[in-house]
């Protein structure tokens, strides 16, 4: 049965114009989709990563934050600590009241 109005989850993952990070984010989202069928997952690397070198960094981050503004929650992947983008997304969530959950190395929600 198709369920509409699923919880919208924005996945925050470090990128740094590194194709391996894009691959990892894709695999994480696929894994999460299989485990949480009641959620709709979105990671901005697919929507915005392709223009990383073609527009100013802040413009790209703001584009991502527009997507984030539509999310019910943000889930943060391991490795975010050194990512300017992830830190900006966390700041945005804290400012706008969007709940944040952190994933462990097995991509399960830390309790």
PDB file of C-alpha atoms in Angstrom:
ATOM      1  CA  UNK A   1       0.000   0.000   0.000  1.00  0.00           C
ATOM      2  CA  UNK A   2       1.278   3.436  -0.874  1.00  0.00           C
ATOM      3  CA  UNK A   3       1.585   5.819   2.034  1.00  0.00           C
ATOM      4  CA  UNK A   4       1.601   9.523   1.354  1.00  0.00           C
ATOM      5  CA  UNK A   5       2.579  12.191   3.840  1.00  0.00           C
ATOM      6  CA  UNK A   6       5.544  10.238   5.128  1.00  0.00           C
ATOM      7  CA  UNK A   7       7.869  11.914   7.602  1.00  0.00           C
ATOM      8  CA  UNK A   8      10.366  13.938   5.551  1.00  0.00           C
ATOM      9  CA  UNK A   9      13.947  13.278   6.648  1.00  0.00           C
ATOM     10  CA  UNK A  10      16.828  15.404   5.377  1.00  0.00           C
ATOM     11  CA  UNK A  11      20.117  13.490   5.450  1.00  0.00           C
ATOM     12  CA  UNK A  12      23.147  15.617   6.311  1.00  0.00           C
ATOM     13  CA  UNK A  13      26.388  14.113   5.025  1.00  0.00           C
ATOM     14  CA  UNK A  14      29.822  15.621   4.415  1.00  0.00           C
ATOM     15  CA  UNK A  15      30.625  16.201   0.741  1.00  0.00           C
ATOM     16  CA  UNK A  16      33.618  18.446  -0.025  1.00  0.00           C
ATOM     17  CA  UNK A  17      33.253  17.732  -3.757  1.00  0.00           C
ATOM     18  CA  UNK A  18      34.356  14.151  -3.086  1.00  0.00           C
ATOM     19  CA  UNK A  19      32.604  11.533  -5.240  1.00  0.00           C
ATOM     20  CA  UNK A  20      33.188   8.866  -2.604  1.00  0.00           C
ATOM     21  CA  UNK A  21      31.129  10.912  -0.127  1.00  0.00           C
ATOM     22  CA  UNK A  22      28.334  11.073  -2.704  1.00  0.00           C
ATOM     23  CA  UNK A  23      28.496   7.293  -3.086  1.00  0.00           C
ATOM     24  CA  UNK A  24      28.410   6.808   0.708  1.00  0.00           C
ATOM     25  CA  UNK A  25      25.407   9.131   1.074  1.00  0.00           C
ATOM     26  CA  UNK A  26      23.558   7.209  -1.654  1.00  0.00           C
ATOM     27  CA  UNK A  27      24.247   3.880   0.096  1.00  0.00           C
ATOM     28  CA  UNK A  28      23.173   5.252   3.481  1.00  0.00           C
ATOM     29  CA  UNK A  29      19.895   6.566   2.080  1.00  0.00           C
ATOM     30  CA  UNK A  30      19.199   3.249   0.352  1.00  0.00           C
ATOM     31  CA  UNK A  31      19.861   1.414   3.616  1.00  0.00           C
ATOM     32  CA  UNK A  32      17.594   3.792   5.544  1.00  0.00           C
ATOM     33  CA  UNK A  33      14.821   3.482   2.950  1.00  0.00           C
ATOM     34  CA  UNK A  34      14.792  -0.274   3.473  1.00  0.00           C
ATOM     35  CA  UNK A  35      14.633   0.055   7.275  1.00  0.00           C
ATOM     36  CA  UNK A  36      12.233   2.982   7.644  1.00  0.00           C
ATOM     37  CA  UNK A  37       9.434   2.615   5.109  1.00  0.00           C
ATOM     38  CA  UNK A  38       7.387   5.271   6.905  1.00  0.00           C
ATOM     39  CA  UNK A  39       9.943   7.989   6.059  1.00  0.00           C
ATOM     40  CA  UNK A  40      10.837   9.909   2.925  1.00  0.00           C
ATOM     41  CA  UNK A  41      14.597  10.487   2.775  1.00  0.00           C
ATOM     42  CA  UNK A  42      16.366  13.262   0.919  1.00  0.00           C
ATOM     43  CA  UNK A  43      20.059  14.019   0.717  1.00  0.00           C
ATOM     44  CA  UNK A  44      21.016  17.252  -0.988  1.00  0.00           C
ATOM     45  CA  UNK A  45      24.198  15.943  -2.586  1.00  0.00           C
ATOM     46  CA  UNK A  46      22.155  14.520  -5.465  1.00  0.00           C
ATOM     47  CA  UNK A  47      20.122  17.698  -5.856  1.00  0.00           C
ATOM     48  CA  UNK A  48      22.922  20.226  -5.367  1.00  0.00           C
ATOM     49  CA  UNK A  49      26.302  18.497  -5.506  1.00  0.00           C
ATOM     50  CA  UNK A  50      26.587  18.642  -9.276  1.00  0.00           C
ATOM     51  CA  UNK A  51      26.968  22.462  -9.182  1.00  0.00           C
ATOM     52  CA  UNK A  52      29.483  22.545  -6.297  1.00  0.00           C
ATOM     53  CA  UNK A  53      32.218  24.180  -8.376  1.00  0.00           C
ATOM     54  CA  UNK A  54      29.939  26.333 -10.525  1.00  0.00           C
ATOM     55  CA  UNK A  55      28.222  28.605  -8.002  1.00  0.00           C
ATOM     56  CA  UNK A  56      29.434  30.368  -4.856  1.00  0.00           C
ATOM     57  CA  UNK A  57      29.538  28.031  -1.831  1.00  0.00           C
ATOM     58  CA  UNK A  58      27.051  30.079   0.189  1.00  0.00           C
ATOM     59  CA  UNK A  59      24.550  30.051  -2.697  1.00  0.00           C
ATOM     60  CA  UNK A  60      24.787  26.250  -2.862  1.00  0.00           C
ATOM     61  CA  UNK A  61      24.367  25.911   0.887  1.00  0.00           C
ATOM     62  CA  UNK A  62      21.335  28.212   0.814  1.00  0.00           C
ATOM     63  CA  UNK A  63      19.834  26.048  -1.927  1.00  0.00           C
ATOM     64  CA  UNK A  64      20.260  23.040   0.386  1.00  0.00           C
ATOM     65  CA  UNK A  65      18.763  24.956   3.310  1.00  0.00           C
ATOM     66  CA  UNK A  66      15.651  25.637   1.231  1.00  0.00           C
ATOM     67  CA  UNK A  67      15.186  21.876   0.994  1.00  0.00           C
ATOM     68  CA  UNK A  68      15.966  21.504   4.689  1.00  0.00           C
ATOM     69  CA  UNK A  69      13.232  24.015   5.548  1.00  0.00           C
ATOM     70  CA  UNK A  70      10.671  21.487   4.247  1.00  0.00           C
ATOM     71  CA  UNK A  71      11.958  18.612   6.404  1.00  0.00           C
ATOM     72  CA  UNK A  72      10.326  17.255   9.536  1.00  0.00           C
ATOM     73  CA  UNK A  73      13.719  16.143  10.888  1.00  0.00           C
ATOM     74  CA  UNK A  74      17.373  16.107   9.934  1.00  0.00           C
ATOM     75  CA  UNK A  75      19.520  13.002  10.462  1.00  0.00           C
ATOM     76  CA  UNK A  76      23.259  13.622  10.558  1.00  0.00           C
ATOM     77  CA  UNK A  77      25.744  11.026   9.322  1.00  0.00           C
ATOM     78  CA  UNK A  78      29.071  10.307  11.027  1.00  0.00           C
ATOM     79  CA  UNK A  79      31.932  12.531   9.908  1.00  0.00           C
ATOM     80  CA  UNK A  80      29.988  15.791  10.061  1.00  0.00           C
ATOM     81  CA  UNK A  81      32.377  17.432  12.526  1.00  0.00           C
ATOM     82  CA  UNK A  82      34.771  18.707   9.845  1.00  0.00           C
ATOM     83  CA  UNK A  83      32.090  19.645   7.313  1.00  0.00           C
ATOM     84  CA  UNK A  84      31.226  23.311   6.849  1.00  0.00           C
ATOM     85  CA  UNK A  85      27.976  22.344   5.141  1.00  0.00           C
ATOM     86  CA  UNK A  86      26.852  19.917   7.860  1.00  0.00           C
ATOM     87  CA  UNK A  87      27.641  22.480  10.553  1.00  0.00           C
ATOM     88  CA  UNK A  88      25.624  25.078   8.637  1.00  0.00           C
ATOM     89  CA  UNK A  89      22.693  22.666   8.375  1.00  0.00           C
ATOM     90  CA  UNK A  90      22.866  21.920  12.117  1.00  0.00           C
ATOM     91  CA  UNK A  91      22.902  25.643  12.887  1.00  0.00           C
ATOM     92  CA  UNK A  92      19.886  26.134  10.611  1.00  0.00           C
ATOM     93  CA  UNK A  93      17.955  23.364  12.385  1.00  0.00           C
ATOM     94  CA  UNK A  94      18.787  24.777  15.806  1.00  0.00           C
ATOM     95  CA  UNK A  95      17.651  28.242  14.722  1.00  0.00           C
ATOM     96  CA  UNK A  96      14.431  27.020  13.074  1.00  0.00           C
ATOM     97  CA  UNK A  97      13.360  24.294  15.501  1.00  0.00           C
ATOM     98  CA  UNK A  98      13.916  21.324  13.189  1.00  0.00           C
ATOM     99  CA  UNK A  99      14.708  18.217  15.270  1.00  0.00           C
ATOM    100  CA  UNK A 100      18.137  16.667  14.731  1.00  0.00           C
ATOM    101  CA  UNK A 101      19.086  13.018  15.155  1.00  0.00           C
ATOM    102  CA  UNK A 102      22.612  11.698  14.842  1.00  0.00           C
ATOM    103  CA  UNK A 103      23.436   8.380  13.202  1.00  0.00           C
ATOM    104  CA  UNK A 104      26.117   6.037  14.515  1.00  0.00           C
ATOM    105  CA  UNK A 105      28.628   4.136  12.363  1.00  0.00           C
ATOM    106  CA  UNK A 106      25.957   1.490  11.633  1.00  0.00           C
ATOM    107  CA  UNK A 107      23.635   4.268  10.479  1.00  0.00           C
ATOM    108  CA  UNK A 108      21.233   3.696  13.334  1.00  0.00           C
ATOM    109  CA  UNK A 109      19.883   6.589  15.366  1.00  0.00           C
ATOM    110  CA  UNK A 110      21.987   7.280  18.451  1.00  0.00           C
ATOM    111  CA  UNK A 111      19.884   7.194  21.580  1.00  0.00           C
TER     112      UNK A 111
END
